[in-house]
Coordinates of C-alpha atoms in Angstrom, one line a residue:
M1 CA 95.4 85.8 66.2
G2 CA 97.7 85.9 69.1
R3 CA 97.3 87.3 73.2
H4 CA 98.7 90.5 72.4
G5 CA 97.1 90.2 69.2
A6 CA 93.9 90.0 70.5
H7 CA 93.9 92.4 73.2
R8 CA 95.2 95.1 71.1
L9 CA 92.3 94.6 68.7
L10 CA 90.2 94.3 72.4
T11 CA 91.5 98.0 72.9
P12 CA 90.2 100.0 70.0
L13 CA 86.5 98.2 70.9
K14 CA 86.4 99.5 73.8
A15 CA 86.8 102.5 72.4
V16 CA 85.3 102.7 69.9
A17 CA 81.3 101.5 71.5
V18 CA 82.0 104.2 74.8
V19 CA 81.9 106.7 71.9
A20 CA 79.6 105.2 70.0
L21 CA 77.0 105.3 73.2
L22 CA 78.5 108.9 74.2
I23 CA 76.6 110.4 70.5
I24 CA 74.1 108.3 71.6
A25 CA 73.5 109.9 74.8
W26 CA 74.5 113.3 73.3
L27 CA 71.4 112.9 70.7
G28 CA 69.6 112.2 73.2
L29 CA 70.1 115.2 75.0
R30 CA 71.5 117.7 73.0
D31 CA 67.6 119.2 73.0
R32 CA 67.6 119.0 76.8
L33 CA 70.3 119.8 78.0
P34 CA 69.8 123.2 80.1
G35 CA 70.3 126.4 79.0
V36 CA 73.6 129.2 81.4
T37 CA 70.6 130.8 82.9
E38 CA 68.5 127.9 83.9
I39 CA 72.0 126.5 85.5
T40 CA 72.9 129.7 86.9
D41 CA 69.6 129.6 89.1
A42 CA 69.4 126.2 90.2
L43 CA 72.8 126.9 91.4
G44 CA 71.8 129.9 93.5
A45 CA 69.2 127.9 94.6
A46 CA 71.4 125.2 96.7
D47 CA 71.4 123.9 100.0
P48 CA 75.2 125.5 101.5
T49 CA 74.8 122.7 104.2
W50 CA 74.9 120.1 101.9
L51 CA 77.7 121.5 99.4
A52 CA 80.0 121.7 102.5
V53 CA 79.2 118.0 104.2
A54 CA 80.1 117.4 99.3
L55 CA 82.9 119.1 99.6
A56 CA 84.4 117.6 103.4
A57 CA 83.7 114.1 101.3
E58 CA 85.6 114.5 99.3
V59 CA 88.8 115.4 101.2
L60 CA 87.3 112.5 103.4
S61 CA 88.2 110.1 100.2
L62 CA 91.2 111.7 99.5
A63 CA 92.3 111.2 103.2
M64 CA 91.4 107.5 103.0
F65 CA 93.6 107.4 99.1
A66 CA 96.1 108.5 101.3
R67 CA 96.3 105.6 104.6
Q68 CA 95.4 103.1 102.3
Q69 CA 98.9 103.3 100.4
R70 CA 100.7 104.6 104.1
R71 CA 99.1 101.2 106.0
L72 CA 100.6 99.7 103.3
L73 CA 104.1 101.2 103.6
T74 CA 103.6 100.3 107.3
A75 CA 103.0 96.9 106.7
F76 CA 106.5 96.2 104.8
G77 CA 108.4 98.5 106.8
V78 CA 108.3 101.5 105.3
R79 CA 107.1 104.6 107.6
L80 CA 105.7 107.4 105.8
T81 CA 104.5 110.5 107.6
R82 CA 100.6 111.6 107.0
H83 CA 101.4 115.1 105.8
R84 CA 104.1 113.1 102.8
A85 CA 100.9 110.2 101.7
L86 CA 98.3 113.2 101.6
A87 CA 100.4 115.0 99.9
L88 CA 101.4 112.5 97.2
A89 CA 97.8 111.3 97.2
Y90 CA 96.7 114.7 96.0
T91 CA 99.8 115.2 93.8
R92 CA 99.3 111.8 92.2
S93 CA 95.2 112.4 91.7
A94 CA 96.9 115.7 89.8
I95 CA 98.6 114.2 87.3
A96 CA 96.3 111.1 87.0
I97 CA 93.2 113.1 85.5
S98 CA 95.3 116.1 84.0
L99 CA 98.0 114.5 81.4
P100 CA 98.0 111.9 79.0
G101 CA 98.5 108.9 80.4
G102 CA 98.6 110.1 83.3
S103 CA 97.7 106.9 84.7
A104 CA 101.5 105.6 83.3
L105 CA 103.0 108.4 85.2
S106 CA 101.2 108.8 88.6
A107 CA 102.3 104.8 88.9
A108 CA 105.7 105.8 87.8
Y109 CA 105.9 108.7 90.5
A110 CA 104.7 106.8 93.3
F111 CA 107.1 104.3 92.6
R112 CA 110.0 106.6 92.8
Q113 CA 108.3 108.7 96.2
F114 CA 108.5 104.9 97.9
R115 CA 111.6 104.2 97.0
V116 CA 112.6 107.7 98.4
S117 CA 110.6 107.1 101.6
G118 CA 112.8 104.3 101.8
A119 CA 111.2 101.5 100.2
S120 CA 112.6 99.0 97.9
R121 CA 112.1 98.3 94.2
H122 CA 110.3 94.7 94.8
T123 CA 108.8 96.6 98.1
A124 CA 107.6 99.8 96.2
A125 CA 106.2 97.4 93.4
T126 CA 104.9 95.2 95.6
V127 CA 102.8 98.3 97.3
M128 CA 101.4 100.1 94.2
V129 CA 100.2 96.3 92.9
L130 CA 98.4 95.8 96.4
S131 CA 96.8 98.9 96.3
G132 CA 95.2 98.2 93.2
L133 CA 93.7 95.0 94.0
L134 CA 92.3 96.2 96.8
S135 CA 91.1 99.6 95.2
V136 CA 89.4 96.9 92.3
A137 CA 88.2 94.6 94.9
A138 CA 86.2 97.7 97.4
L139 CA 84.7 98.7 94.1
A140 CA 83.9 94.8 93.2
L141 CA 81.7 94.4 96.6
L142 CA 79.7 97.7 96.6
Y143 CA 79.1 96.2 93.0
L144 CA 78.1 93.4 94.9
T145 CA 76.4 95.0 97.7
G146 CA 74.5 97.4 94.6
A147 CA 73.7 94.3 92.8
L148 CA 72.1 92.1 96.3
A149 CA 69.9 95.6 97.2
A150 CA 68.3 95.7 94.2
A151 CA 67.6 91.8 94.3
V152 CA 66.1 92.2 97.4
I153 CA 64.0 95.2 96.5
Q154 CA 62.6 93.3 93.3
L155 CA 62.0 89.9 95.5
N156 CA 60.6 91.9 98.1
Q157 CA 57.6 92.6 95.5
A158 CA 57.2 89.8 93.7
W159 CA 56.8 88.0 97.3
N160 CA 54.0 90.6 97.6
Q161 CA 52.6 89.8 94.2
H162 CA 53.1 86.2 93.5
P163 CA 54.9 84.7 97.4
V164 CA 54.5 80.8 96.0
L165 CA 56.1 81.4 92.9
T166 CA 58.9 83.5 94.5
R167 CA 59.3 80.8 96.6
V168 CA 60.1 77.5 94.4
T169 CA 62.4 80.1 92.3
V170 CA 64.8 81.0 95.6
M171 CA 65.4 77.6 95.8
L172 CA 65.8 76.2 92.5
A173 CA 68.7 79.8 92.4
L174 CA 69.6 78.5 96.2
A175 CA 69.9 74.4 94.3
M176 CA 71.9 76.3 90.7
L177 CA 74.4 77.8 93.5
S178 CA 75.0 75.3 95.1
F179 CA 75.9 72.9 91.8
V180 CA 77.9 75.5 90.7
G181 CA 80.1 75.9 93.6
L182 CA 80.7 72.5 94.1
L183 CA 81.9 72.2 90.9
A184 CA 84.0 75.3 90.9
W185 CA 85.5 73.8 94.4
R186 CA 86.2 70.3 92.5
S187 CA 88.0 71.5 89.4
G188 CA 90.1 74.2 91.9
A189 CA 91.4 71.5 93.4
A190 CA 92.3 69.5 90.2
L191 CA 93.9 72.0 88.6
R192 CA 95.5 73.6 91.9
P193 CA 98.7 71.7 90.9
V194 CA 98.8 72.6 87.2
R195 CA 98.5 76.6 88.5
R196 CA 101.7 76.2 91.0
R197 CA 103.9 75.7 88.3
P198 CA 105.9 79.4 87.8
A199 CA 106.5 78.3 84.6
R200 CA 103.1 78.5 83.7
R201 CA 102.3 81.5 85.3
H202 CA 101.3 84.7 82.7
R203 CA 103.6 87.6 82.2
V204 CA 101.0 90.2 82.7
L205 CA 100.4 88.1 85.7
G206 CA 103.8 87.8 87.2
P207 CA 103.6 90.3 88.9
V208 CA 100.4 90.3 90.4
L209 CA 100.8 86.4 92.0
D210 CA 104.5 88.2 93.4
A211 CA 102.3 90.4 95.2
V212 CA 99.8 88.1 96.9
E213 CA 103.1 85.9 97.9
R214 CA 104.9 88.3 99.5
A215 CA 101.8 90.2 100.5
R216 CA 101.5 86.4 102.7
A217 CA 104.1 87.6 105.3
V218 CA 102.2 90.9 106.0
P219 CA 100.9 90.6 109.4
A220 CA 96.9 90.6 109.3
R221 CA 96.0 93.0 111.7
H222 CA 97.4 95.6 108.2
W223 CA 94.6 94.1 106.4
A224 CA 91.7 95.3 108.0
P225 CA 92.7 99.3 107.9
A226 CA 94.1 99.5 104.3
T227 CA 90.6 97.1 102.7
G228 CA 88.8 99.4 105.1
A229 CA 90.3 102.8 103.4
A230 CA 89.9 101.2 100.3
L231 CA 86.5 100.9 101.0
A232 CA 86.0 104.7 102.2
N233 CA 88.5 106.1 99.5
W234 CA 85.0 104.8 97.1
L235 CA 82.2 105.4 99.4
A236 CA 83.1 109.2 100.7
D237 CA 83.7 110.0 96.9
L238 CA 80.1 108.3 96.8
L239 CA 78.9 110.6 99.3
C240 CA 80.3 113.9 97.6
L241 CA 77.7 112.8 94.6
Y242 CA 74.5 112.2 96.6
A243 CA 75.3 115.1 98.8
A244 CA 75.3 117.0 95.8
A245 CA 72.6 115.8 94.9
R246 CA 71.1 116.9 97.7
A247 CA 71.9 120.1 97.6
F248 CA 70.2 120.7 94.7
H249 CA 66.6 118.8 95.2
L250 CA 66.8 116.0 93.1
P251 CA 64.0 113.4 93.3
L252 CA 66.3 110.5 93.5
D253 CA 67.3 108.0 96.2
P254 CA 70.4 106.6 97.2
V255 CA 70.2 103.0 95.6
T256 CA 69.1 104.7 92.4
L257 CA 71.7 107.3 92.5
G258 CA 74.4 104.8 93.4
A259 CA 72.8 102.5 90.3
V260 CA 74.3 105.8 88.2
Y261 CA 77.5 106.3 89.9
L262 CA 78.9 102.8 89.3
T263 CA 77.6 102.6 85.9
V264 CA 79.5 105.4 85.2
Q265 CA 82.7 103.6 86.9
L266 CA 82.5 100.9 83.8
V267 CA 82.4 103.6 81.2
R268 CA 85.8 105.4 82.8
Q269 CA 87.5 102.5 82.5
V270 CA 88.2 103.3 79.1
P271 CA 90.5 106.1 79.3
L272 CA 89.1 108.6 76.3
T273 CA 90.4 111.9 77.8
P274 CA 92.7 112.5 81.0
G275 CA 90.7 111.6 84.0
G276 CA 87.6 111.5 82.0
I277 CA 87.1 114.5 81.1
G278 CA 83.9 116.0 79.4
V279 CA 83.0 111.8 79.4
I280 CA 82.2 111.8 83.1
E281 CA 80.5 114.5 82.8
L282 CA 78.5 113.6 80.0
S283 CA 77.8 109.9 81.5
L284 CA 76.6 111.2 84.8
L285 CA 74.1 113.8 83.4
T286 CA 72.8 111.1 80.9
G287 CA 72.6 108.3 83.8
L288 CA 70.5 111.3 86.0
V289 CA 68.1 112.4 83.3
A290 CA 67.3 109.5 82.5
A291 CA 66.9 108.2 86.5
G292 CA 64.5 111.4 86.5
A293 CA 66.3 114.1 87.8
G294 CA 65.6 117.8 85.9
E295 CA 68.0 119.1 83.4
A296 CA 69.1 122.3 85.2
P297 CA 69.3 120.7 89.0
A298 CA 71.4 117.5 87.6
A299 CA 73.9 119.8 85.5
A300 CA 74.2 121.9 88.5
T301 CA 75.2 118.8 90.4
V302 CA 77.7 117.0 87.9
L303 CA 79.5 120.6 87.8
V304 CA 79.9 120.8 91.4
Y305 CA 80.9 117.1 91.7
R306 CA 83.4 117.6 89.5
L307 CA 84.5 120.7 90.4
L308 CA 86.0 118.6 93.5
S309 CA 86.5 115.7 92.5
C310 CA 88.6 116.5 89.2
W311 CA 89.4 120.3 88.6
L312 CA 90.2 121.4 92.1
I313 CA 91.9 118.7 92.2
I314 CA 94.4 119.9 90.0
P315 CA 95.5 123.1 91.2
A316 CA 95.7 121.5 95.0
G317 CA 98.2 118.6 93.6
F318 CA 100.4 120.4 91.8
A319 CA 101.1 122.8 94.9
T320 CA 101.5 119.6 96.9
W321 CA 104.0 118.7 94.0
L322 CA 106.1 121.3 93.8
G323 CA 106.7 120.7 97.8
L324 CA 107.7 117.1 97.8
R325 CA 110.1 118.8 95.2
R326 CA 111.6 121.2 97.3
S327 CA 111.3 118.3 100.5
H328 CA 114.7 117.0 101.6
L329 CA 113.8 113.9 100.9
V330 CA 114.1 114.6 96.9
G331 CA 118.0 114.6 96.3
A332 CA 120.1 113.9 94.1
A333 CA 121.7 110.6 96.2
L334 CA 118.8 108.7 94.8
D335 CA 120.0 109.5 91.0
D336 CA 122.1 106.5 90.7
Q337 CA 119.0 104.4 91.7
F338 CA 116.7 105.9 88.6
G339 CA 119.6 107.2 86.2
R340 CA 119.5 103.9 85.0
S341 CA 117.6 103.0 81.7
G342 CA 114.6 100.2 82.4
E343 CA 115.1 99.8 85.8
L344 CA 111.6 101.4 87.1
G345 CA 110.2 98.9 84.4
A346 CA 112.2 95.6 85.9
G347 CA 111.1 96.9 89.2
L348 CA 107.4 96.6 87.7
G349 CA 107.2 93.5 85.5
Q350 CA 109.0 91.6 83.4
D351 CA 107.0 92.4 80.7
G352 CA 106.5 96.7 81.9
V353 CA 103.4 95.6 82.9
A354 CA 101.9 96.5 86.2
V355 CA 98.5 97.4 88.1
G356 CA 98.9 100.5 90.0
P357 CA 96.6 102.4 91.4
R358 CA 95.4 105.6 88.9
R359 CA 92.7 108.4 90.8
D360 CA 90.2 110.5 89.7
V361 CA 87.4 110.0 91.5
G362 CA 88.9 106.9 93.6
H363 CA 88.7 104.6 91.3
Q364 CA 92.4 102.5 90.6
Q365 CA 93.0 100.7 87.0
P366 CA 96.1 98.7 85.6
A367 CA 98.9 101.4 84.4
H368 CA 101.6 100.6 82.7
P369 CA 105.0 102.3 83.8
G370 CA 106.4 102.9 80.7
G371 CA 106.3 107.0 81.7
G372 CA 109.2 105.9 83.9
G373 CA 111.5 108.7 82.6
Q374 CA 108.7 111.8 82.4
A375 CA 108.5 110.7 86.0
A376 CA 111.9 111.5 87.1
G377 CA 111.9 114.5 85.9
L378 CA 108.3 115.0 87.6
G379 CA 109.9 114.1 90.7
A380 CA 113.1 115.5 90.8

């Protein structure tokens, strides 16, 4: 079986695995789901201050998403005003979380808007790829931070109970990590000449590698703000969930709530529904209840969090889409640049695959810009 055949087989297997997990979660929760009256009572007892914090956090998350892309465009000499960047962030989010294939449509729409702002095809594609890479790196940093926090807590408990055994285990682990790192460094040095050969590049990685090469010319002063915005995007969204949980008095500490949040990010990587609607709600509710929250407060927390991070963004995003569509910057002068079939795909990679941002609660993932024709209709 070739690589493409394996990829086609792996995708439905992932979907089946996620569906199976959701069915198991549903079977475990069906007798514990709160009634409408219980949820209404929980909503009535919410702390309005924490609800305001949750709203502000989600607004900040979208603002950081806009800042991330605006900073990357600035790094390549493309000017995008703050209000237009924010409108684009809301529009892209609404497209991604409300339409079938929204990830691809959002990426294609962003490509067109970057071109409207003066970016070349290569610059627009590079910014999209780098934006996706920064978001993935920021999420990975959150996972690493969470893992280290959990490890420190467990290590502290083990140290108090078995100090000698814990000391020996830590020393052995450090020695093993040093040995593995040395082997990896030597292997990398040996394979480096091979990796530099353009003929060896996989077609799927081509746009990513090209973007990384072009990124080397970007002044270093642009990377810290862009990376900080990507990290703040995730943290603000996590803060929204935390504030919603505090509003309904969930007895969960920040570490536990962060673990639930990061687990849901893994589940949502398989796009079973637009924006993960239904999948995320059930996954979050399952995680919160399993962590010790009451059914009614947990359901109210999920309701408020998704209302702020998804459902309210859809009408707001399509309102900003109308504003962008009516903007004088979107004119017929660019029709000849986007009217030719396949230009969008060619700009994103020879195989038509690119890493494009997708934002429903902050995450971005690879997108196929095959929906470029539909996106052209959105941006016309």
